[in-house]
PDB file of C-alpha atoms and ligand atoms in Angstrom:
ATOM      1  CA  MET S   1       9.785  -9.036  10.116  1.00  0.00           C
ATOM      2  CA  LEU S   2       6.261 -10.289  10.500  1.00  0.00           C
ATOM      3  CA  VAL S   3       3.868 -10.258   7.515  1.00  0.00           C
ATOM      4  CA  LEU S   4       0.141 -10.240   8.282  1.00  0.00           C
ATOM      5  CA  ARG S   5      -2.598 -10.585   5.692  1.00  0.00           C
ATOM      6  CA  THR S   6      -5.889 -10.354   7.568  1.00  0.00           C
ATOM      7  CA  VAL S   7      -7.629  -7.774   9.715  1.00  0.00           C
ATOM      8  CA  SER S   8      -8.244 -10.300  12.488  1.00  0.00           C
ATOM      9  CA  GLU S   9      -4.535 -11.175  12.713  1.00  0.00           C
ATOM     10  CA  LEU S  10      -3.715  -7.481  12.784  1.00  0.00           C
ATOM     11  CA  ARG S  11      -6.165  -6.768  15.620  1.00  0.00           C
ATOM     12  CA  ALA S  12      -4.757  -9.653  17.692  1.00  0.00           C
ATOM     13  CA  TRP S  13      -1.181  -8.457  17.106  1.00  0.00           C
ATOM     14  CA  ARG S  14      -2.021  -4.815  17.980  1.00  0.00           C
ATOM     15  CA  ALA S  15      -3.409  -5.781  21.374  1.00  0.00           C
ATOM     16  CA  GLY S  16       0.098  -6.764  22.512  1.00  0.00           C
ATOM     17  CA  VAL S  17       2.009  -3.679  21.317  1.00  0.00           C
ATOM     18  CA  ASP S  18       2.469  -0.346  23.070  1.00  0.00           C
ATOM     19  CA  ARG S  19       3.673   2.277  20.556  1.00  0.00           C
ATOM     20  CA  VAL S  20       3.316   2.048  16.787  1.00  0.00           C
ATOM     21  CA  ALA S  21       4.678   4.131  13.898  1.00  0.00           C
ATOM     22  CA  LEU S  22       2.606   3.480  10.767  1.00  0.00           C
ATOM     23  CA  VAL S  23       3.604   4.198   7.170  1.00  0.00           C
ATOM     24  CA  PRO S  24       0.700   3.556   4.778  1.00  0.00           C
ATOM     25  CA  THR S  25       1.762   2.894   1.162  1.00  0.00           C
ATOM     26  CA  MET S  26       0.624   1.325  -2.077  1.00  0.00           C
ATOM     27  CA  GLY S  27       3.932  -0.545  -2.350  1.00  0.00           C
ATOM     28  CA  SER S  28       6.550  -0.524  -5.098  1.00  0.00           C
ATOM     29  CA  LEU S  29       8.795   1.027  -2.496  1.00  0.00           C
ATOM     30  CA  HIS S  30      11.562   3.523  -3.257  1.00  0.00           C
ATOM     31  CA  GLU S  31      13.862   5.738  -1.155  1.00  0.00           C
ATOM     32  CA  GLY S  32      10.993   8.166  -0.483  1.00  0.00           C
ATOM     33  CA  HIS S  33       9.010   5.450   1.276  1.00  0.00           C
ATOM     34  CA  LEU S  34      12.123   4.140   3.039  1.00  0.00           C
ATOM     35  CA  GLU S  35      12.773   7.615   4.506  1.00  0.00           C
ATOM     36  CA  LEU S  36       9.270   7.551   6.029  1.00  0.00           C
ATOM     37  CA  LEU S  37      10.007   4.123   7.514  1.00  0.00           C
ATOM     38  CA  ARG S  38      13.360   5.339   8.906  1.00  0.00           C
ATOM     39  CA  GLU S  39      11.531   8.272  10.503  1.00  0.00           C
ATOM     40  CA  GLY S  40       9.177   5.713  12.046  1.00  0.00           C
ATOM     41  CA  ARG S  41      12.147   3.802  13.463  1.00  0.00           C
ATOM     42  CA  ARG S  42      13.607   7.040  14.901  1.00  0.00           C
ATOM     43  CA  ARG S  43      10.272   7.801  16.593  1.00  0.00           C
ATOM     44  CA  VAL S  44       9.620   4.284  17.915  1.00  0.00           C
ATOM     45  CA  LYS S  45      12.914   2.673  18.813  1.00  0.00           C
ATOM     46  CA  ILE S  46      13.537  -1.076  18.890  1.00  0.00           C
ATOM     47  CA  GLY S  47      12.072  -2.405  22.131  1.00  0.00           C
ATOM     48  CA  GLU S  48       9.649   0.546  22.540  1.00  0.00           C
ATOM     49  CA  GLY S  49       7.102  -0.683  20.024  1.00  0.00           C
ATOM     50  CA  ALA S  50       6.766  -1.428  16.324  1.00  0.00           C
ATOM     51  CA  VAL S  51       7.229   0.175  12.922  1.00  0.00           C
ATOM     52  CA  VAL S  52       4.367  -0.946  10.697  1.00  0.00           C
ATOM     53  CA  LEU S  53       4.306  -0.720   6.908  1.00  0.00           C
ATOM     54  CA  SER S  54       1.019  -1.235   5.121  1.00  0.00           C
ATOM     55  CA  ILE S  55       1.009  -2.172   1.446  1.00  0.00           C
ATOM     56  CA  PHE S  56      -2.355  -1.950  -0.258  1.00  0.00           C
ATOM     57  CA  VAL S  57      -3.168  -0.695  -3.739  1.00  0.00           C
ATOM     58  CA  ASN S  58      -6.401   0.957  -2.714  1.00  0.00           C
ATOM     59  CA  PRO S  59      -8.926   0.538  -5.548  1.00  0.00           C
ATOM     60  CA  THR S  60     -11.286   3.284  -4.344  1.00  0.00           C
ATOM     61  CA  GLN S  61      -8.777   6.087  -4.878  1.00  0.00           C
ATOM     62  CA  PHE S  62      -8.262   5.371  -8.591  1.00  0.00           C
ATOM     63  CA  ASN S  63     -10.607   7.101 -10.999  1.00  0.00           C
ATOM     64  CA  ASP S  64      -9.097   5.368 -14.008  1.00  0.00           C
ATOM     65  CA  PRO S  65      -9.322   1.544 -13.978  1.00  0.00           C
ATOM     66  CA  ARG S  66      -6.338   1.374 -16.385  1.00  0.00           C
ATOM     67  CA  ASP S  67      -4.232   3.315 -13.886  1.00  0.00           C
ATOM     68  CA  LEU S  68      -5.226   0.832 -11.158  1.00  0.00           C
ATOM     69  CA  ALA S  69      -4.456  -2.157 -13.394  1.00  0.00           C
ATOM     70  CA  SER S  70      -1.058  -0.808 -14.430  1.00  0.00           C
ATOM     71  CA  TYR S  71      -0.008   0.410 -10.960  1.00  0.00           C
ATOM     72  CA  PRO S  72       3.414  -1.203 -10.321  1.00  0.00           C
ATOM     73  CA  ARG S  73       3.476  -4.052  -7.801  1.00  0.00           C
ATOM     74  CA  ASP S  74       6.552  -5.743  -6.301  1.00  0.00           C
ATOM     75  CA  GLU S  75       5.672  -7.308  -2.967  1.00  0.00           C
ATOM     76  CA  LEU S  76       8.762  -9.515  -2.641  1.00  0.00           C
ATOM     77  CA  GLY S  77      11.088  -6.613  -3.377  1.00  0.00           C
ATOM     78  CA  ASP S  78       9.108  -4.373  -0.994  1.00  0.00           C
ATOM     79  CA  LEU S  79       9.357  -6.841   1.885  1.00  0.00           C
ATOM     80  CA  ALA S  80      13.143  -7.140   1.422  1.00  0.00           C
ATOM     81  CA  LYS S  81      13.531  -3.334   1.416  1.00  0.00           C
ATOM     82  CA  ALA S  82      11.281  -2.968   4.465  1.00  0.00           C
ATOM     83  CA  ALA S  83      13.222  -5.579   6.420  1.00  0.00           C
ATOM     84  CA  GLY S  84      16.406  -3.682   5.498  1.00  0.00           C
ATOM     85  CA  VAL S  85      15.257  -0.513   7.285  1.00  0.00           C
ATOM     86  CA  GLY S  86      14.031  -2.304  10.400  1.00  0.00           C
ATOM     87  CA  VAL S  87      10.279  -2.594   9.811  1.00  0.00           C
ATOM     88  CA  ASP S  88       8.697  -4.921  12.409  1.00  0.00           C
ATOM     89  CA  LEU S  89       5.410  -5.684  10.684  1.00  0.00           C
ATOM     90  CA  ALA S  90       4.185  -5.496   7.107  1.00  0.00           C
ATOM     91  CA  PHE S  91       0.414  -5.530   6.724  1.00  0.00           C
ATOM     92  CA  CYS S  92      -0.331  -6.753   3.198  1.00  0.00           C
ATOM     93  CA  PRO S  93      -4.045  -7.603   2.963  1.00  0.00           C
ATOM     94  CA  SER S  94      -4.547 -10.821   1.044  1.00  0.00           C
ATOM     95  CA  HIS S  95      -7.557  -9.362  -0.730  1.00  0.00           C
ATOM     96  CA  ALA S  96      -9.320  -6.013  -1.013  1.00  0.00           C
ATOM     97  CA  ALA S  97     -12.323  -7.598   0.741  1.00  0.00           C
ATOM     98  CA  GLU S  98     -10.270  -7.577   3.977  1.00  0.00           C
ATOM     99  CA  LEU S  99     -10.626  -3.796   4.043  1.00  0.00           C
ATOM    100  CA  TYR S 100     -13.819  -3.357   2.034  1.00  0.00           C
ATOM    101  CA  PRO S 101     -16.471  -5.818   3.225  1.00  0.00           C
ATOM    102  CA  ALA S 102     -19.022  -6.784   0.589  1.00  0.00           C
ATOM    103  CA  ASN S 103     -21.302  -3.844  -0.271  1.00  0.00           C
ATOM    104  CA  ALA S 104     -19.192  -1.414   1.776  1.00  0.00           C
ATOM    105  CA  SER S 105     -21.041   1.900   1.582  1.00  0.00           C
ATOM    106  CA  THR S 106     -19.348   4.072   4.210  1.00  0.00           C
ATOM    107  CA  TRP S 107     -16.957   6.820   3.127  1.00  0.00           C
ATOM    108  CA  ILE S 108     -14.896   9.558   4.709  1.00  0.00           C
ATOM    109  CA  GLU S 109     -14.922  12.884   2.920  1.00  0.00           C
ATOM    110  CA  VAL S 110     -13.084  16.043   3.923  1.00  0.00           C
ATOM    111  CA  GLU S 111     -14.794  19.065   2.410  1.00  0.00           C
ATOM    112  CA  GLY S 112     -13.072  22.150   1.010  1.00  0.00           C
ATOM    113  CA  LEU S 113      -9.436  21.100   0.989  1.00  0.00           C
ATOM    114  CA  ASP S 114     -10.135  18.869  -2.015  1.00  0.00           C
ATOM    115  CA  ARG S 115     -11.612  21.658  -4.143  1.00  0.00           C
ATOM    116  CA  HIS S 116      -8.434  22.369  -6.140  1.00  0.00           C
ATOM    117  CA  LEU S 117      -5.247  20.608  -7.326  1.00  0.00           C
ATOM    118  CA  CYS S 118      -5.597  16.808  -7.486  1.00  0.00           C
ATOM    119  CA  GLY S 119      -9.058  17.007  -5.899  1.00  0.00           C
ATOM    120  CA  ALA S 120     -10.365  18.917  -8.925  1.00  0.00           C
ATOM    121  CA  SER S 121      -8.845  16.646 -11.557  1.00  0.00           C
ATOM    122  CA  ARG S 122      -9.423  13.316  -9.787  1.00  0.00           C
ATOM    123  CA  PRO S 123     -13.017  13.356  -8.464  1.00  0.00           C
ATOM    124  CA  GLY S 124     -13.470  10.925  -5.585  1.00  0.00           C
ATOM    125  CA  HIS S 125      -9.725  10.343  -5.198  1.00  0.00           C
ATOM    126  CA  PHE S 126      -9.436  11.871  -1.728  1.00  0.00           C
ATOM    127  CA  ARG S 127     -12.628  10.200  -0.578  1.00  0.00           C
ATOM    128  CA  GLY S 128     -10.901   6.892  -1.378  1.00  0.00           C
ATOM    129  CA  VAL S 129      -7.681   8.002   0.318  1.00  0.00           C
ATOM    130  CA  CYS S 130      -9.434   9.225   3.477  1.00  0.00           C
ATOM    131  CA  THR S 131     -11.571   6.121   3.714  1.00  0.00           C
ATOM    132  CA  ILE S 132      -8.618   3.741   3.542  1.00  0.00           C
ATOM    133  CA  VAL S 133      -6.397   5.862   5.819  1.00  0.00           C
ATOM    134  CA  GLY S 134      -9.283   6.171   8.285  1.00  0.00           C
ATOM    135  CA  LYS S 135      -9.690   2.393   8.324  1.00  0.00           C
ATOM    136  CA  LEU S 136      -5.954   1.916   8.923  1.00  0.00           C
ATOM    137  CA  LEU S 137      -5.891   4.537  11.699  1.00  0.00           C
ATOM    138  CA  GLY S 138      -8.862   2.885  13.391  1.00  0.00           C
ATOM    139  CA  LEU S 139      -7.399  -0.596  13.116  1.00  0.00           C
ATOM    140  CA  ILE S 140      -3.786   0.123  13.976  1.00  0.00           C
ATOM    141  CA  ARG S 141      -4.218   3.119  16.311  1.00  0.00           C
ATOM    142  CA  PRO S 142      -0.704   4.401  15.529  1.00  0.00           C
ATOM    143  CA  THR S 143       1.190   6.677  17.890  1.00  0.00           C
ATOM    144  CA  TYR S 144       2.575   8.245  14.691  1.00  0.00           C
ATOM    145  CA  ALA S 145       1.222   7.944  11.153  1.00  0.00           C
ATOM    146  CA  ILE S 146       3.820   9.161   8.680  1.00  0.00           C
ATOM    147  CA  PHE S 147       3.176  10.662   5.214  1.00  0.00           C
ATOM    148  CA  GLY S 148       5.293  12.368   2.535  1.00  0.00           C
ATOM    149  CA  GLU S 149       5.053  16.027   1.525  1.00  0.00           C
ATOM    150  CA  LYS S 150       5.302  14.790  -2.074  1.00  0.00           C
ATOM    151  CA  ASP S 151       1.519  14.367  -1.745  1.00  0.00           C
ATOM    152  CA  PHE S 152       1.072  17.729  -0.015  1.00  0.00           C
ATOM    153  CA  GLN S 153      -2.687  17.939  -0.522  1.00  0.00           C
ATOM    154  CA  GLN S 154      -3.126  14.376   0.741  1.00  0.00           C
ATOM    155  CA  LEU S 155      -1.118  15.203   3.874  1.00  0.00           C
ATOM    156  CA  ALA S 156      -3.207  18.340   4.515  1.00  0.00           C
ATOM    157  CA  ILE S 157      -6.465  16.410   4.042  1.00  0.00           C
ATOM    158  CA  VAL S 158      -5.341  13.510   6.242  1.00  0.00           C
ATOM    159  CA  ARG S 159      -4.291  15.953   8.987  1.00  0.00           C
ATOM    160  CA  ARG S 160      -7.752  17.570   8.852  1.00  0.00           C
ATOM    161  CA  MET S 161      -9.544  14.199   8.922  1.00  0.00           C
ATOM    162  CA  HIS S 162      -7.387  13.038  11.833  1.00  0.00           C
ATOM    163  CA  ARG S 163      -8.248  16.196  13.781  1.00  0.00           C
ATOM    164  CA  ASP S 164     -11.944  16.320  12.866  1.00  0.00           C
ATOM    165  CA  LEU S 165     -12.624  12.643  13.596  1.00  0.00           C
ATOM    166  CA  LEU S 166     -10.687  12.740  16.885  1.00  0.00           C
ATOM    167  CA  PHE S 167      -8.256   9.970  15.975  1.00  0.00           C
ATOM    168  CA  GLU S 168      -5.509   9.362  18.504  1.00  0.00           C
ATOM    169  CA  GLY S 169      -1.778   9.774  17.857  1.00  0.00           C
ATOM    170  CA  GLU S 170      -0.017  12.249  15.615  1.00  0.00           C
ATOM    171  CA  ILE S 171       0.254  12.768  11.844  1.00  0.00           C
ATOM    172  CA  LEU S 172       3.824  13.480  10.709  1.00  0.00           C
ATOM    173  CA  GLY S 173       4.982  14.851   7.338  1.00  0.00           C
ATOM    174  CA  CYS S 174       8.399  14.163   5.772  1.00  0.00           C
ATOM    175  CA  PRO S 175      10.190  16.139   3.027  1.00  0.00           C
ATOM    176  CA  ILE S 176      10.130  15.062  -0.632  1.00  0.00           C
ATOM    177  CA  VAL S 177      12.925  12.654  -1.562  1.00  0.00           C
ATOM    178  CA  ARG S 178      14.332  13.262  -5.048  1.00  0.00           C
ATOM    179  CA  GLU S 179      16.488  11.421  -7.553  1.00  0.00           C
ATOM    180  CA  PRO S 180      20.007  12.902  -7.905  1.00  0.00           C
ATOM    181  CA  ASP S 181      18.825  14.820 -11.002  1.00  0.00           C
ATOM    182  CA  GLY S 182      15.928  16.379  -9.108  1.00  0.00           C
ATOM    183  CA  LEU S 183      12.920  14.307 -10.207  1.00  0.00           C
ATOM    184  CA  ALA S 184      10.714  13.537  -7.203  1.00  0.00           C
ATOM    185  CA  MET S 185      10.780   9.815  -6.474  1.00  0.00           C
ATOM    186  CA  SER S 186       7.540   8.049  -7.337  1.00  0.00           C
ATOM    187  CA  SER S 187       6.465   4.473  -7.896  1.00  0.00           C
ATOM    188  CA  ARG S 188       5.099   5.719 -11.213  1.00  0.00           C
ATOM    189  CA  ASN S 189       8.590   6.743 -12.427  1.00  0.00           C
ATOM    190  CA  THR S 190       9.238   3.093 -13.367  1.00  0.00           C
ATOM    191  CA  ARG S 191       6.567   3.488 -16.059  1.00  0.00           C
ATOM    192  CA  LEU S 192       8.386   6.398 -17.750  1.00  0.00           C
ATOM    193  CA  GLY S 193      10.106   5.542 -21.032  1.00  0.00           C
ATOM    194  CA  ALA S 194      13.715   6.719 -21.459  1.00  0.00           C
ATOM    195  CA  GLU S 195      12.708   9.826 -23.418  1.00  0.00           C
ATOM    196  CA  ALA S 196       9.840  10.767 -21.109  1.00  0.00           C
ATOM    197  CA  ARG S 197      12.170  10.315 -18.115  1.00  0.00           C
ATOM    198  CA  VAL S 198      14.480  13.009 -19.554  1.00  0.00           C
ATOM    199  CA  HIS S 199      11.569  15.298 -20.488  1.00  0.00           C
ATOM    200  CA  ALA S 200      10.132  14.968 -16.985  1.00  0.00           C
ATOM    201  CA  LEU S 201      13.114  16.899 -15.624  1.00  0.00           C
ATOM    202  CA  ALA S 202      11.232  19.972 -16.810  1.00  0.00           C
ATOM    203  CA  ILE S 203       9.234  19.623 -13.574  1.00  0.00           C
ATOM    204  CA  PRO S 204      12.051  20.146 -11.022  1.00  0.00           C
ATOM    205  CA  ARG S 205      13.547  22.761 -13.374  1.00  0.00           C
ATOM    206  CA  PHE S 206      10.240  24.644 -13.444  1.00  0.00           C
ATOM    207  CA  LEU S 207       9.895  24.530  -9.647  1.00  0.00           C
ATOM    208  CA  ALA S 208      13.484  25.737  -9.220  1.00  0.00           C
ATOM    209  CA  GLU S 209      12.770  28.659 -11.562  1.00  0.00           C
ATOM    210  CA  VAL S 210       9.646  29.590  -9.600  1.00  0.00           C
ATOM    211  CA  ARG S 211      11.709  29.540  -6.405  1.00  0.00           C
ATOM    212  CA  GLN S 212      14.347  31.751  -8.085  1.00  0.00           C
ATOM    213  CA  ARG S 213      11.718  34.273  -9.205  1.00  0.00           C
ATOM    214  CA  PHE S 214      10.295  34.259  -5.695  1.00  0.00           C
ATOM    215  CA  ALA S 215      13.765  34.745  -4.142  1.00  0.00           C
ATOM    216  CA  ALA S 216      14.286  37.692  -6.518  1.00  0.00           C
ATOM    217  CA  GLY S 217      11.204  39.354  -4.983  1.00  0.00           C
ATOM    218  CA  GLU S 218       8.379  38.318  -7.316  1.00  0.00           C
ATOM    219  CA  ARG S 219       5.133  37.803  -5.372  1.00  0.00           C
ATOM    220  CA  ASN S 220       2.533  37.827  -8.155  1.00  0.00           C
ATOM    221  CA  THR S 221       1.095  34.402  -8.982  1.00  0.00           C
ATOM    222  CA  GLY S 222       0.717  35.153 -12.705  1.00  0.00           C
ATOM    223  CA  ALA S 223       4.345  36.235 -12.975  1.00  0.00           C
ATOM    224  CA  LEU S 224       5.646  33.352 -10.867  1.00  0.00           C
ATOM    225  CA  LEU S 225       3.865  30.762 -13.002  1.00  0.00           C
ATOM    226  CA  ALA S 226       4.174  32.597 -16.343  1.00  0.00           C
ATOM    227  CA  ASP S 227       4.848  30.479 -19.443  1.00  0.00           C
ATOM    228  CA  ALA S 228       4.259  27.245 -17.525  1.00  0.00           C
ATOM    229  CA  GLU S 229       3.104  25.528 -20.709  1.00  0.00           C
ATOM    230  CA  SER S 230       6.257  26.192 -22.675  1.00  0.00           C
ATOM    231  CA  ARG S 231       8.486  25.562 -19.665  1.00  0.00           C
ATOM    232  CA  LEU S 232       6.857  22.170 -19.053  1.00  0.00           C
ATOM    233  CA  ASN S 233       6.783  21.251 -22.737  1.00  0.00           C
ATOM    234  CA  PRO S 234       6.322  18.481 -23.999  1.00  0.00           C
ATOM    235  CA  GLY S 235       4.393  17.515 -20.871  1.00  0.00           C
ATOM    236  CA  HIS S 236       0.593  17.802 -20.843  1.00  0.00           C
ATOM    237  CA  ILE S 237      -0.386  20.000 -17.921  1.00  0.00           C
ATOM    238  CA  ASP S 238      -3.177  18.720 -15.704  1.00  0.00           C
ATOM    239  CA  TYR S 239      -2.740  21.704 -13.369  1.00  0.00           C
ATOM    240  CA  VAL S 240      -0.099  24.174 -12.243  1.00  0.00           C
ATOM    241  CA  SER S 241      -1.365  26.148  -9.259  1.00  0.00           C
ATOM    242  CA  LEU S 242      -0.296  28.442  -6.503  1.00  0.00           C
ATOM    243  CA  VAL S 243      -2.422  28.063  -3.372  1.00  0.00           C
ATOM    244  CA  ASP S 244      -2.299  29.047   0.279  1.00  0.00           C
ATOM    245  CA  ALA S 245      -0.239  26.345   2.012  1.00  0.00           C
ATOM    246  CA  GLU S 246      -2.826  25.988   4.767  1.00  0.00           C
ATOM    247  CA  ASP S 247      -6.299  26.113   3.218  1.00  0.00           C
ATOM    248  CA  LEU S 248      -5.145  25.141  -0.326  1.00  0.00           C
ATOM    249  CA  GLN S 249      -7.241  27.899  -1.957  1.00  0.00           C
ATOM    250  CA  PRO S 250      -5.724  29.844  -4.897  1.00  0.00           C
ATOM    251  CA  VAL S 251      -3.947  33.118  -4.103  1.00  0.00           C
ATOM    252  CA  ALA S 252      -3.173  36.041  -6.431  1.00  0.00           C
ATOM    253  CA  THR S 253      -0.100  37.157  -4.494  1.00  0.00           C
ATOM    254  CA  VAL S 254       2.143  35.367  -2.019  1.00  0.00           C
ATOM    255  CA  GLU S 255       1.781  37.004   1.371  1.00  0.00           C
ATOM    256  CA  ARG S 256       1.757  33.896   3.543  1.00  0.00           C
ATOM    257  CA  PRO S 257       3.374  30.464   3.032  1.00  0.00           C
ATOM    258  CA  ALA S 258       2.167  29.244  -0.351  1.00  0.00           C
ATOM    259  CA  LEU S 259       2.306  25.996  -2.243  1.00  0.00           C
ATOM    260  CA  VAL S 260       3.248  25.692  -5.889  1.00  0.00           C
ATOM    261  CA  ALA S 261       1.798  22.358  -6.953  1.00  0.00           C
ATOM    262  CA  LEU S 262       1.549  20.707 -10.315  1.00  0.00           C
ATOM    263  CA  ALA S 263       0.473  17.549 -12.094  1.00  0.00           C
ATOM    264  CA  VAL S 264       1.906  17.002 -15.552  1.00  0.00           C
ATOM    265  CA  VAL S 265       1.693  13.981 -17.835  1.00  0.00           C
ATOM    266  CA  PHE S 266       4.888  12.815 -19.539  1.00  0.00           C
ATOM    267  CA  GLY S 267       4.784   9.808 -21.844  1.00  0.00           C
ATOM    268  CA  GLY S 268       1.356   8.839 -20.502  1.00  0.00           C
ATOM    269  CA  VAL S 269       2.494   8.954 -16.854  1.00  0.00           C
ATOM    270  CA  ARG S 270       0.948  11.543 -14.555  1.00  0.00           C
ATOM    271  CA  LEU S 271       3.564  13.017 -12.225  1.00  0.00           C
ATOM    272  CA  ILE S 272       2.979  15.373  -9.299  1.00  0.00           C
ATOM    273  CA  ASP S 273       5.425  17.599  -7.469  1.00  0.00           C
ATOM    274  CA  ASN S 274       5.393  20.744  -5.361  1.00  0.00           C
ATOM    275  CA  THR S 275       7.403  23.309  -3.462  1.00  0.00           C
ATOM    276  CA  VAL S 276       6.527  25.670  -0.620  1.00  0.00           C
ATOM    277  CA  LEU S 277       7.299  29.400  -0.889  1.00  0.00           C
ATOM    278  CA  MET S 278       7.905  31.080   2.478  1.00  0.00           C
ATOM    279  CA  PRO S 279       7.731  34.878   2.525  1.00  0.00           C
ATOM    280  CA  ASP S 280      10.081  36.471   5.030  1.00  0.00           C
ATOM    281  CA  PRO S 281       7.800  37.560   7.923  1.00  0.00           C
ATOM    282  CA  SER S 282       9.747  40.845   8.249  1.00  0.00           C
ATOM    283  CA  SER S 283       9.205  41.866   4.593  1.00  0.00           C
TER     284      SER S 283
HETATM  285  P1  AMP D 301       2.429   5.953  -2.347  1.00  0.00           P
HETATM  286  O1  AMP D 301       2.476   4.538  -1.960  1.00  0.00           O
HETATM  287  O2  AMP D 301       3.517   6.295  -3.354  1.00  0.00           O
HETATM  288  O3  AMP D 301       1.109   6.483  -2.711  1.00  0.00           O
HETATM  289  O4  AMP D 301       2.861   6.804  -1.098  1.00  0.00           O
HETATM  290  C1  AMP D 301       2.977   6.331   0.206  1.00  0.00           C
HETATM  291  C2  AMP D 301       3.562   7.447   1.036  1.00  0.00           C
HETATM  292  O5  AMP D 301       4.886   7.720   0.585  1.00  0.00           O
HETATM  293  C3  AMP D 301       2.791   8.759   0.936  1.00  0.00           C
HETATM  294  O6  AMP D 301       2.733   9.359   2.225  1.00  0.00           O
HETATM  295  C4  AMP D 301       3.626   9.567  -0.012  1.00  0.00           C
HETATM  296  O7  AMP D 301       3.494  10.960   0.165  1.00  0.00           O
HETATM  297  C5  AMP D 301       5.016   9.105   0.354  1.00  0.00           C
HETATM  298  N1  AMP D 301       5.958   9.354  -0.732  1.00  0.00           N
HETATM  299  C6  AMP D 301       5.862   8.918  -2.009  1.00  0.00           C
HETATM  300  N2  AMP D 301       6.889   9.398  -2.743  1.00  0.00           N
HETATM  301  C7  AMP D 301       7.639  10.169  -1.910  1.00  0.00           C
HETATM  302  C8  AMP D 301       8.822  10.954  -2.071  1.00  0.00           C
HETATM  303  N3  AMP D 301       9.450  11.062  -3.242  1.00  0.00           N
HETATM  304  N4  AMP D 301       9.307  11.603  -0.994  1.00  0.00           N
HETATM  305  C9  AMP D 301       8.662  11.523   0.208  1.00  0.00           C
HETATM  306  N5  AMP D 301       7.553  10.807   0.426  1.00  0.00           N
HETATM  307  C10 AMP D 301       7.044  10.143  -0.613  1.00  0.00           C
END
């Protein structure tokens, strides 16, 4: 596996490759990331092109400098894991200045889709995400760029940016990978203390209950999300929302595919998760 650290090396390498599957990450890799990389390998087989992993803790998408400083980093471990699933190239910029030239003042912003959920509670977050993903798409020109549904709003926003800005290739989404006890895998889980780790199971339990209520015929948002505070106790709720799965605007009743999304803080660690509710088209 090749490791490149500069934009100029990356450009020179790209000129000699036909098809590319790209998985952008901030590192501290877990099974969720590895599934995206395996999907890349299925899409671009050995000999057809390359699977590229990018590892970059993107400063512009953090609104809290303490969150950026404490974001887990494990490059050596990441490179070993990536090699294990057949990644051809890891792009690990040596310095943020590789991707943000001095006085960089150009941003990509997708309007509307960022109005609710994480967009509302983390101002500027998706501007940072879109700007870095846009730079990577422009540089690497992937045949496939692969993202997780764990960050459902991010995936929706990246799809819209990709379409609106006429990028080539295809954006692919992959299902959420969970721990055996149901907690969605996240690099941030390593920061959970033992007690908070147990309390955090309230999240998958809550989502399972919402799905059960929905399966039993409940379609009203208020009833589906009722008592969220007590059910997610002792977590501090940032948001618990039910939105249209396509335009991400709140809905009062579920008539089309809808997204239940939440962000809850356990033991000082902000965790996000979601599930999609699909009404039967015949009902
Ligand atoms: P991150 O580096 O954690 O910000 O995420 C890099 C990519 O991995 C994003 O597309 C995430 O949606 C995806 N990802 C993170 N956690 C999971 C998970 N548990 N299951 C599936 N994809 C994930």
